[in-house]
Short mmCIF file of C-alpha atoms in Angstrom, two decimals:
data_model
loop_
_atom_site.label_atom_id
_atom_site.label_comp_id
_atom_site.label_asym_id
_atom_site.label_seq_id
_atom_site.Cartn_x
_atom_site.Cartn_y
_atom_site.Cartn_z
CA LYS A 16 -0.09 -0.18 0.06
CA ASN A 17 1.19 3.48 -1.00
CA GLN A 18 2.29 5.34 1.80
CA VAL A 19 3.17 8.89 3.32
CA GLU A 20 4.80 9.55 6.52
CA GLN A 21 5.17 13.07 7.81
CA SER A 22 7.23 13.66 10.83
CA PRO A 23 7.38 15.56 13.26
CA GLN A 24 3.44 15.60 13.78
CA SER A 25 3.58 18.78 15.39
CA LEU A 26 6.44 21.55 15.85
CA ILE A 27 6.88 24.74 17.76
CA ILE A 28 9.72 27.04 17.15
CA LEU A 29 10.78 30.69 17.87
CA GLU A 30 10.40 33.38 15.49
CA GLY A 31 13.54 33.93 13.38
CA LYS A 32 14.46 30.29 13.74
CA ASN A 33 14.97 27.61 11.16
CA CYS A 34 13.20 24.33 11.01
CA THR A 35 13.32 21.18 8.73
CA LEU A 36 9.80 19.02 8.10
CA GLN A 37 10.26 15.28 6.81
CA CYS A 38 8.42 13.43 4.59
CA ASN A 39 8.79 9.41 3.82
CA TYR A 40 7.15 7.93 1.18
CA THR A 41 6.51 4.48 -0.14
CA VAL A 42 4.71 5.46 -3.48
CA SER A 43 5.92 3.50 -6.31
CA PRO A 44 6.26 4.30 -9.45
CA PHE A 45 6.78 7.79 -8.37
CA SER A 46 5.76 10.93 -10.12
CA ASN A 47 6.03 13.85 -8.30
CA LEU A 48 6.39 15.32 -5.02
CA ARG A 49 4.36 18.18 -3.74
CA TRP A 50 4.61 20.49 -0.30
CA TYR A 51 1.37 22.46 0.52
CA LYS A 52 0.79 25.07 3.23
CA GLN A 53 -2.58 24.83 4.83
CA ASP A 54 -3.35 27.81 7.15
CA THR A 55 -6.09 27.20 9.64
CA GLY A 56 -9.77 27.22 7.99
CA ARG A 57 -8.11 28.09 4.57
CA GLY A 58 -7.52 25.38 1.79
CA PRO A 59 -3.97 24.09 0.98
CA VAL A 60 -1.60 26.27 -1.17
CA SER A 61 0.85 24.68 -3.45
CA LEU A 62 4.62 25.68 -2.27
CA THR A 63 6.79 23.33 -4.26
CA ILE A 64 6.46 20.62 -6.71
CA MET A 65 9.47 18.30 -7.37
CA THR A 66 9.74 15.57 -10.31
CA PHE A 67 12.00 12.53 -9.77
CA SER A 68 15.15 14.55 -11.90
CA GLU A 69 15.16 17.64 -8.95
CA ASN A 70 16.98 17.26 -5.90
CA THR A 71 15.92 21.07 -4.74
CA LYS A 72 13.18 23.53 -5.32
CA SER A 73 13.03 26.74 -3.46
CA ASN A 74 10.10 29.25 -3.10
CA GLY A 75 11.05 31.83 -1.23
CA ARG A 76 12.08 31.28 2.41
CA TYR A 77 10.95 27.68 1.86
CA THR A 78 13.20 25.12 0.10
CA ALA A 79 12.35 21.51 -0.70
CA THR A 80 14.91 18.47 -1.26
CA LEU A 81 14.08 15.08 -2.67
CA ASP A 82 15.99 11.98 -2.47
CA ALA A 83 14.03 9.66 -4.85
CA ASP A 84 16.77 6.82 -4.07
CA THR A 85 15.72 6.79 -0.50
CA LYS A 86 12.34 7.94 -1.16
CA GLN A 87 12.59 10.95 1.51
CA SER A 88 12.09 14.72 1.13
CA SER A 89 12.18 18.04 3.47
CA LEU A 90 11.12 21.08 3.97
CA HIS A 91 13.41 23.71 5.25
CA ILE A 92 11.92 26.97 6.49
CA THR A 93 14.24 29.66 7.14
CA ALA A 94 14.07 32.65 9.16
CA SER A 95 10.52 31.58 10.53
CA GLN A 96 7.73 34.07 10.54
CA LEU A 97 4.67 34.18 12.77
CA SER A 98 2.85 33.85 9.33
CA ASP A 99 4.43 30.43 8.82
CA SER A 100 2.39 29.03 11.31
CA ALA A 101 0.35 26.28 9.46
CA SER A 102 -0.07 22.60 8.68
CA TYR A 103 2.41 21.60 6.03
CA ILE A 104 1.27 18.56 3.67
CA CYS A 105 3.29 16.56 1.65
CA VAL A 106 1.64 14.75 -1.19
CA VAL A 107 3.12 12.06 -3.29
CA SER A 108 1.98 11.12 -6.98
CA GLY A 109 2.45 7.77 -8.38
CA THR A 110 1.83 7.28 -12.31
CA ALA A 111 -1.13 4.82 -12.05
CA GLY A 112 -4.32 6.81 -13.04
CA TYR A 113 -4.97 9.64 -10.54
CA ALA A 114 -2.53 8.40 -7.83
CA LEU A 115 -2.42 11.25 -5.19
CA ASN A 116 -1.06 9.89 -1.58
CA PHE A 117 -1.26 12.79 1.26
CA GLY A 118 0.58 12.81 4.19
CA LYS A 119 -1.34 13.51 7.37
CA GLY A 120 0.64 16.81 7.73
CA THR A 121 3.16 18.50 10.02
CA SER A 122 1.48 21.34 12.41
CA LEU A 123 3.99 24.29 13.01
CA LEU A 124 3.27 26.84 15.18
CA VAL A 125 5.87 29.98 15.12
CA THR A 126 5.79 31.81 18.29
CA PRO A 127 7.13 35.58 19.25
CA LYS B 8 -8.24 36.42 -11.43
CA ALA B 9 -10.81 35.17 -8.81
CA GLY B 10 -9.60 32.32 -7.11
CA VAL B 11 -11.65 28.79 -6.36
CA THR B 12 -15.08 29.38 -4.76
CA GLN B 13 -16.80 27.08 -2.54
CA THR B 14 -20.25 27.60 -1.01
CA PRO B 15 -21.42 27.10 1.66
CA ARG B 16 -18.73 28.08 4.18
CA TYR B 17 -20.36 26.24 6.82
CA LEU B 18 -23.17 23.80 7.05
CA ILE B 19 -24.75 22.00 9.91
CA LYS B 20 -27.02 18.91 9.18
CA THR B 21 -28.45 15.87 10.77
CA ARG B 22 -28.02 12.26 10.34
CA GLY B 23 -29.92 11.12 7.12
CA GLN B 24 -30.12 14.16 5.67
CA GLN B 25 -28.55 14.87 2.10
CA VAL B 26 -26.38 17.69 1.26
CA THR B 27 -24.98 19.62 -1.65
CA LEU B 28 -21.86 21.51 -2.05
CA SER B 29 -20.89 23.97 -4.62
CA CYS B 30 -17.18 24.42 -6.17
CA SER B 31 -16.77 27.38 -8.83
CA PRO B 32 -13.21 26.62 -10.34
CA ILE B 33 -10.74 29.53 -11.36
CA SER B 34 -11.86 30.95 -14.84
CA GLY B 35 -10.20 28.69 -17.66
CA HIS B 36 -9.74 25.72 -15.42
CA ARG B 37 -11.63 22.61 -16.66
CA SER B 38 -10.58 19.97 -14.08
CA VAL B 39 -12.36 20.02 -10.64
CA SER B 40 -11.21 17.39 -8.19
CA TRP B 41 -12.94 17.07 -4.51
CA TYR B 42 -11.32 16.06 -1.12
CA GLN B 43 -12.50 15.15 2.55
CA GLN B 44 -10.25 16.33 5.42
CA THR B 45 -10.62 15.22 8.88
CA PRO B 46 -8.26 15.50 11.73
CA GLY B 47 -7.66 11.64 11.68
CA GLN B 48 -7.36 10.88 8.06
CA GLY B 49 -5.98 14.08 7.03
CA LEU B 50 -6.82 14.62 3.29
CA GLN B 51 -8.44 11.92 1.18
CA PHE B 52 -9.51 12.14 -2.72
CA LEU B 53 -13.04 11.80 -3.46
CA PHE B 54 -13.54 12.18 -7.08
CA GLU B 55 -12.29 14.43 -10.15
CA TYR B 56 -14.08 15.62 -13.21
CA PHE B 57 -12.96 16.94 -16.23
CA SER B 58 -15.14 17.89 -19.33
CA GLU B 59 -18.35 16.99 -17.02
CA THR B 60 -17.10 13.46 -16.87
CA GLN B 61 -16.05 11.87 -13.80
CA ARG B 62 -12.20 10.66 -14.63
CA ASN B 63 -11.20 9.25 -11.33
CA LYS B 64 -12.67 8.01 -8.13
CA GLY B 65 -11.38 7.55 -4.44
CA ASN B 66 -12.45 4.67 -1.99
CA PHE B 67 -15.83 6.12 -0.80
CA PRO B 68 -18.89 4.45 -0.60
CA GLY B 69 -21.87 5.64 -3.11
CA ARG B 70 -23.45 8.29 -1.05
CA PHE B 71 -20.99 10.56 -1.91
CA SER B 72 -21.30 11.66 -6.07
CA GLY B 73 -20.91 14.47 -7.78
CA ARG B 74 -21.44 15.90 -11.27
CA GLN B 75 -19.61 18.98 -13.67
CA PHE B 76 -21.56 21.33 -15.47
CA SER B 77 -20.76 22.74 -18.95
CA ASN B 78 -19.07 25.65 -17.52
CA SER B 79 -16.84 23.68 -15.05
CA ARG B 80 -18.66 24.59 -11.78
CA SER B 81 -19.06 21.25 -9.99
CA GLU B 82 -21.68 20.34 -7.10
CA MET B 83 -20.64 17.20 -4.58
CA ASN B 84 -23.64 15.42 -3.09
CA VAL B 85 -23.65 13.34 0.12
CA SER B 86 -26.70 11.40 0.68
CA THR B 87 -27.81 9.63 3.96
CA LEU B 88 -25.41 11.87 6.06
CA GLU B 89 -23.76 9.83 8.92
CA LEU B 90 -21.98 11.54 11.65
CA GLY B 91 -18.58 10.38 10.28
CA ASP B 92 -19.24 12.62 7.20
CA SER B 93 -18.51 15.66 9.71
CA ALA B 94 -15.39 17.22 7.61
CA LEU B 95 -14.09 20.03 5.60
CA TYR B 96 -14.64 19.35 2.08
CA LEU B 97 -12.15 20.79 -0.28
CA CYS B 98 -12.45 21.35 -3.96
CA ALA B 99 -9.27 22.12 -6.13
CA SER B 100 -9.16 23.24 -9.95
CA SER B 101 -6.66 22.94 -12.50
CA HIS B 102 -6.24 23.63 -16.34
CA ARG B 103 -6.19 19.88 -17.30
CA GLN B 104 -7.02 16.42 -16.01
CA GLY B 105 -4.08 15.19 -13.42
CA ALA B 106 -2.34 18.58 -13.36
CA GLU B 107 0.73 19.02 -10.78
CA LYS B 108 -0.70 21.96 -9.52
CA LEU B 109 -4.02 22.06 -7.96
CA PHE B 110 -5.58 25.30 -6.64
CA PHE B 111 -7.95 24.73 -3.65
CA GLY B 112 -10.75 26.48 -2.48
CA SER B 113 -11.36 27.40 1.51
CA GLY B 114 -13.55 24.51 1.65
CA THR B 115 -16.96 23.70 3.15
CA GLN B 116 -17.05 22.99 7.13
CA LEU B 117 -19.65 20.15 7.20
CA SER B 118 -21.06 19.14 10.46
CA VAL B 119 -23.72 16.32 10.99
CA LEU B 120 -25.38 16.24 14.15
#
């Protein structure tokens, strides 16, 4: 069964600090991996999308990495801001039909 | 350009009733997909519509159905509501079927009492 596991489940950091969120998957065959940010009461917003051949992709202070060999991805947030407080969801797409596999998300709280 | 619009924003129903949720995609987007989000299960795919045809379906019972109109607007219907159907229902639109980048609406929060 295709799975996507995210860690940690929740995280609290001080404003200005960096943090890294992890995503491990077993989806095979693999098409792409996406990170979404979801603010409370809102729909998810796309941060990055990476295909098999991409190792790193950045979007402002967000940098995602992908190791397709170990089936691991990370999302690094630099110089965190209060507005980064949200749930971050890892989504892995297979190649069989419409095969989106969702992680349960990491809840990040940035405190002053 | 307006984003994905979902109505209503909040809904309270009782067990056994049915409900219809609406989704208006971004102008020019022809694919609409629906998701159920709960604290325990996270996001789960319900179905995807493209050009008024259901293209893919997730693992949900037949009580969950949907349709898409010629203007790409989509509706989702849940019949014979159960307590476990309480969730945030999200729709997303994209230019084409199975597109990598999805644009989500803010969702409809359904509570079943």
